[in-house]
Amino acid sequence: MIQDIAPKKLDNQYKPDAVPKDDSVMFCFRGKDVLVRQDEGKLFPTFAQLGHPHDCVYLFTIGKKSFFLLLGHEEPPIPAGFAFEPVRSIRSSKEAKLPSFYAFYTALHLSGWYRANRFCGACGQPTELDTKERALRCPHCGNIIYPRINPAVIVGVLHDGKILVTKYARSYDVPFFALIAGFTEIGETLEETVEREVMEETGLHVKNIRYYKSQPWGSAADILAGFYCDLDGSPEIHMDKQELSRALWAGPEEVILQPDDWSLTNEMMQRFKEGKPC
């Protein structure tokens, strides 16, 4: 999965005084597009390739490589061999190695946070980078804004040697399956989210809810918590057609996995498919 980049490790301690080196990786977003190479080689531009821009902020380090974000107040000249592409295409169309893809998803999360908080939500004044921690500070009223992380669940519902698989309504034409998923509401435990999301999307009741593993998922600013559980009651599915295009019970041989193994959803389905404890 995305976080499984060993022996490399993410060092996300904020370093406000960090200065980019020529080979530091730069993420440059423009709306829902990101700047990438158009030929073979490194996926994202370096500090030198972008002409040493000034308007950038330190993100994190993976291994010995540091990563920075161009804040986007002034777009640099686009170097030869690079172009902006939709962020949604990176996972499917680019031969990114796992650490690079992990870095991209984490940078996407932080980029959205910086962009959405250029102004203070309390008084409307422009915010500034904090000098000590990963935060934005309002110099007018003192409001401090920290990066937002949205808790969500992935649910593998089991019954009679089968698992409940789905396809989202917006992805009805994809050949592979997904699992029940949803965001945690205010005042709700993760286990209550599991029960509610399964009921809302399929009309099923569950029991024996057990935690499996978590995963950051930067495209939606999520922290995903994976759970397995057992059906409680009737297996008849009453699908929410606004959320899903398909929902069915599938045996191991019927589960169609995703084309890559970077998601928690895919790992949980693969675990069931291989007959491992769930």
Coordinates of C-alpha atoms in Angstrom, one line a residue:
M1 CA 0.0 0.0 0.0
I2 CA 0.9 3.7 -0.2
Q3 CA 2.6 3.9 3.2
D4 CA 4.6 0.6 2.7
I5 CA 7.8 2.3 1.3
A6 CA 10.3 0.5 3.5
P7 CA 13.3 0.7 3.8
K8 CA 12.6 4.4 3.0
K9 CA 10.6 6.4 5.5
L10 CA 8.6 9.5 5.5
D11 CA 10.0 12.3 7.7
N12 CA 7.2 14.9 7.9
Q13 CA 8.6 17.0 10.7
Y14 CA 8.1 20.6 9.5
K15 CA 11.3 22.5 8.8
P16 CA 10.5 26.2 8.2
D17 CA 14.2 27.0 7.5
A18 CA 14.7 24.2 5.0
V19 CA 16.2 25.4 1.7
P20 CA 15.7 23.5 -1.6
K21 CA 18.7 21.9 -3.3
D22 CA 19.1 21.6 -7.0
D23 CA 17.8 18.0 -7.0
S24 CA 14.9 18.7 -4.5
V25 CA 11.6 17.5 -6.0
M26 CA 9.1 20.3 -6.6
F27 CA 5.3 19.8 -6.8
C28 CA 3.6 22.5 -8.9
F29 CA -0.2 22.3 -9.0
R30 CA -2.5 24.4 -11.1
G31 CA -6.1 23.8 -10.1
K32 CA -6.7 20.1 -10.5
D33 CA -3.5 19.6 -12.7
V34 CA 0.1 18.9 -11.7
L35 CA 3.3 19.5 -13.6
V36 CA 5.0 16.3 -14.8
R37 CA 7.5 15.0 -17.3
Q38 CA 6.3 14.0 -20.8
D39 CA 9.0 11.4 -21.4
E40 CA 11.0 8.8 -19.6
G41 CA 12.8 9.8 -16.4
K42 CA 11.9 11.4 -13.1
L43 CA 8.2 12.0 -12.7
F44 CA 8.2 15.5 -11.2
P45 CA 10.5 18.5 -11.8
T46 CA 13.4 19.5 -9.6
F47 CA 14.2 22.8 -8.0
A48 CA 16.9 23.5 -10.7
Q49 CA 14.6 22.5 -13.6
L50 CA 12.0 25.1 -12.4
G51 CA 14.6 27.8 -12.3
H52 CA 15.0 28.0 -8.5
P53 CA 11.6 29.6 -7.7
H54 CA 11.2 31.6 -4.5
D55 CA 7.6 31.0 -3.7
C56 CA 7.9 27.4 -2.3
V57 CA 7.5 25.7 1.1
Y58 CA 9.1 22.6 2.5
L59 CA 6.8 19.5 2.7
F60 CA 8.8 16.4 3.9
T61 CA 11.7 14.1 3.2
I62 CA 11.6 10.5 2.0
G63 CA 15.0 8.8 2.4
K64 CA 17.5 11.4 1.5
K65 CA 15.3 13.3 -1.0
S66 CA 13.5 16.5 0.1
F67 CA 10.2 17.6 -1.4
F68 CA 8.8 21.1 -1.7
L69 CA 5.6 22.7 -2.8
L70 CA 5.3 25.7 -5.2
L71 CA 2.6 27.7 -3.5
G72 CA 1.2 28.9 -6.8
H73 CA 1.0 32.6 -6.3
E74 CA 3.3 33.0 -9.3
E75 CA 3.6 30.2 -11.9
P76 CA 7.2 29.6 -13.0
P77 CA 8.1 29.1 -16.7
I78 CA 7.3 25.5 -17.7
P79 CA 10.6 23.8 -18.6
A80 CA 11.0 21.8 -21.8
G81 CA 9.6 18.3 -21.7
F82 CA 7.1 19.1 -18.9
A83 CA 3.3 19.8 -19.0
F84 CA 0.4 20.0 -16.7
E85 CA -1.8 16.9 -16.5
P86 CA -4.9 16.1 -14.4
V87 CA -4.0 14.7 -11.0
R88 CA -6.5 11.9 -11.5
S89 CA -4.4 10.6 -14.4
I90 CA -1.1 10.1 -12.4
R91 CA -2.2 6.8 -10.8
S92 CA -3.3 5.2 -14.0
S93 CA -1.0 6.6 -16.7
K94 CA 2.3 7.2 -15.1
E95 CA 5.0 4.6 -14.3
A96 CA 5.5 6.1 -10.8
K97 CA 7.4 4.1 -8.3
L98 CA 5.7 3.7 -4.9
P99 CA 7.7 6.3 -3.0
S100 CA 7.1 8.9 -5.7
F101 CA 3.3 8.1 -5.8
Y102 CA 3.2 8.3 -2.0
A103 CA 5.0 11.7 -2.1
F104 CA 2.6 12.9 -4.8
Y105 CA -0.6 12.0 -2.8
T106 CA 0.8 13.5 0.4
A107 CA 1.8 16.7 -1.5
L108 CA -1.7 16.8 -3.0
H109 CA -3.2 16.7 0.5
L110 CA -1.0 19.6 1.7
S111 CA -1.4 21.6 -1.5
G112 CA -5.2 21.6 -1.1
W113 CA -4.9 22.7 2.5
Y114 CA -2.6 25.6 1.7
R115 CA -4.8 26.7 -1.1
A116 CA -8.1 26.5 0.9
N117 CA -6.7 28.5 3.8
R118 CA -5.0 31.5 2.2
F119 CA -7.5 33.6 4.2
C120 CA -8.5 33.4 7.8
G121 CA -11.9 31.8 8.3
A122 CA -12.5 33.8 11.5
C123 CA -11.8 37.4 10.2
G124 CA -11.1 37.1 6.5
Q125 CA -7.6 38.5 6.6
P126 CA -4.6 36.8 4.7
T127 CA -2.8 34.1 6.6
E128 CA 0.9 33.6 6.9
L129 CA 3.2 30.6 7.3
D130 CA 3.9 29.8 10.9
T131 CA 7.6 30.0 11.8
K132 CA 7.6 27.0 14.2
E133 CA 5.1 24.3 13.0
R134 CA 3.1 23.1 10.1
A135 CA 0.3 25.7 10.5
L136 CA -1.1 28.9 9.0
R137 CA -1.4 31.9 11.3
C138 CA -3.6 34.9 11.0
P139 CA -1.5 38.0 12.0
H140 CA -4.7 40.0 12.5
C141 CA -6.7 37.9 15.0
G142 CA -4.2 35.2 15.9
N143 CA -6.2 32.3 14.6
I144 CA -4.1 29.2 13.9
I145 CA -5.1 26.7 11.2
Y146 CA -3.6 23.2 11.1
P147 CA -3.8 20.7 8.3
R148 CA -7.1 18.9 8.1
I149 CA -7.4 15.1 8.0
N150 CA -10.7 13.5 7.3
P151 CA -11.4 10.1 9.0
A152 CA -13.1 7.5 6.8
V153 CA -13.6 3.7 6.8
I154 CA -13.2 0.9 4.3
V155 CA -15.4 -2.1 5.1
G156 CA -15.1 -5.8 4.1
V157 CA -18.5 -7.4 5.0
L158 CA -18.3 -11.2 5.1
H159 CA -21.0 -13.9 4.9
D160 CA -21.0 -17.6 4.1
G161 CA -17.6 -17.6 2.4
K162 CA -18.3 -14.4 0.4
I163 CA -17.4 -10.8 0.6
L164 CA -19.6 -7.8 -0.2
V165 CA -18.1 -5.9 -3.2
T166 CA -19.3 -2.8 -4.9
K167 CA -18.9 -0.4 -7.8
Y168 CA -19.4 3.3 -7.3
A169 CA -22.2 5.0 -9.3
R170 CA -19.6 7.4 -10.8
S171 CA -17.4 4.4 -11.8
Y172 CA -19.9 2.0 -13.2
D173 CA -17.7 1.1 -16.2
V174 CA -14.5 0.2 -14.4
P175 CA -13.8 -3.6 -14.5
F176 CA -12.7 -4.0 -10.9
F177 CA -14.5 -3.9 -7.6
A178 CA -14.3 -1.8 -4.4
L179 CA -15.6 -2.1 -0.8
I180 CA -18.1 -0.1 1.2
A181 CA -16.5 3.2 2.2
G182 CA -17.5 6.4 3.8
F183 CA -16.6 9.4 6.0
T184 CA -17.0 9.5 9.8
E185 CA -19.6 12.0 11.0
I186 CA -19.3 14.3 13.9
G187 CA -20.0 12.5 17.2
E188 CA -19.6 9.1 15.6
T189 CA -17.1 6.3 16.4
L190 CA -15.4 4.5 13.6
E191 CA -17.4 1.4 14.4
E192 CA -20.6 3.3 14.2
T193 CA -19.5 4.7 10.8
V194 CA -19.0 1.1 9.6
E195 CA -22.6 0.2 10.7
R196 CA -24.1 3.3 9.2
E197 CA -22.3 3.2 5.9
V198 CA -23.1 -0.5 5.3
M199 CA -26.8 0.1 6.1
E200 CA -27.1 3.3 4.1
E201 CA -25.5 1.8 0.9
T202 CA -26.8 -1.7 1.0
G203 CA -29.5 -2.0 3.7
L204 CA -27.5 -4.7 5.6
H205 CA -26.8 -5.1 9.3
V206 CA -23.3 -6.1 10.5
K207 CA -21.7 -7.5 13.7
N208 CA -18.3 -8.5 15.0
I209 CA -16.6 -5.4 13.7
R210 CA -12.8 -5.8 13.8
Y211 CA -10.0 -3.3 12.9
Y212 CA -7.5 -4.4 10.2
K213 CA -5.2 -1.5 9.1
S214 CA -5.1 2.2 8.3
Q215 CA -3.8 4.2 5.3
P216 CA -3.4 7.9 4.4
W217 CA -5.1 8.8 1.2
G218 CA -4.1 12.3 0.2
S219 CA -6.5 12.7 -2.8
A220 CA -9.4 13.2 -0.4
A221 CA -7.3 14.3 2.7
D222 CA -8.3 11.1 4.3
I223 CA -7.0 8.7 6.9
L224 CA -8.7 5.4 6.0
A225 CA -9.4 2.8 8.7
G226 CA -10.0 -0.7 7.3
F227 CA -12.5 -3.0 9.1
Y228 CA -13.8 -6.5 8.5
C229 CA -17.2 -7.5 9.9
D230 CA -19.8 -10.2 9.6
L231 CA -23.3 -10.0 8.3
D232 CA -26.0 -9.9 10.9
G233 CA -29.4 -11.0 9.5
S234 CA -30.7 -11.2 6.0
P235 CA -28.2 -11.1 3.1
E236 CA -30.7 -9.4 0.8
I237 CA -29.1 -6.3 -0.6
H238 CA -31.1 -3.0 -1.0
M239 CA -28.6 -0.9 -2.9
D240 CA -28.4 2.9 -2.8
K241 CA -28.4 3.7 -6.5
Q242 CA -27.2 7.2 -6.0
E243 CA -24.0 5.9 -4.3
L244 CA -23.5 2.6 -6.1
S245 CA -23.9 1.0 -9.5
R246 CA -23.4 -2.5 -8.2
A247 CA -23.4 -4.4 -4.9
L248 CA -23.1 -8.1 -4.7
W249 CA -21.8 -11.1 -2.7
A250 CA -18.7 -12.5 -4.4
G251 CA -16.6 -15.6 -3.7
P252 CA -12.8 -15.5 -3.8
E253 CA -12.7 -16.5 -7.5
E254 CA -15.2 -13.8 -8.4
V255 CA -13.4 -10.8 -6.8
I256 CA -11.8 -8.6 -9.5
L257 CA -8.9 -6.7 -8.0
Q258 CA -7.8 -3.2 -8.9
P259 CA -4.9 -2.8 -11.5
D260 CA -2.4 -1.8 -8.8
D261 CA -1.9 -2.8 -5.2
W262 CA -1.5 0.6 -3.7
S263 CA -4.9 1.0 -1.9
L264 CA -6.2 -0.4 1.3
T265 CA -9.3 -1.5 -0.5
N266 CA -7.4 -3.7 -2.9
E267 CA -5.3 -5.2 -0.1
M268 CA -8.4 -6.1 1.9
M269 CA -10.0 -7.7 -1.1
Q270 CA -6.8 -9.6 -2.0
R271 CA -6.5 -10.9 1.5
F272 CA -10.0 -12.4 1.3
K273 CA -9.3 -13.7 -2.2
E274 CA -6.2 -15.5 -1.0
G275 CA -8.0 -17.1 1.9
K276 CA -6.1 -15.3 4.6
P277 CA -7.8 -14.5 8.0
C278 CA -10.1 -11.5 7.8

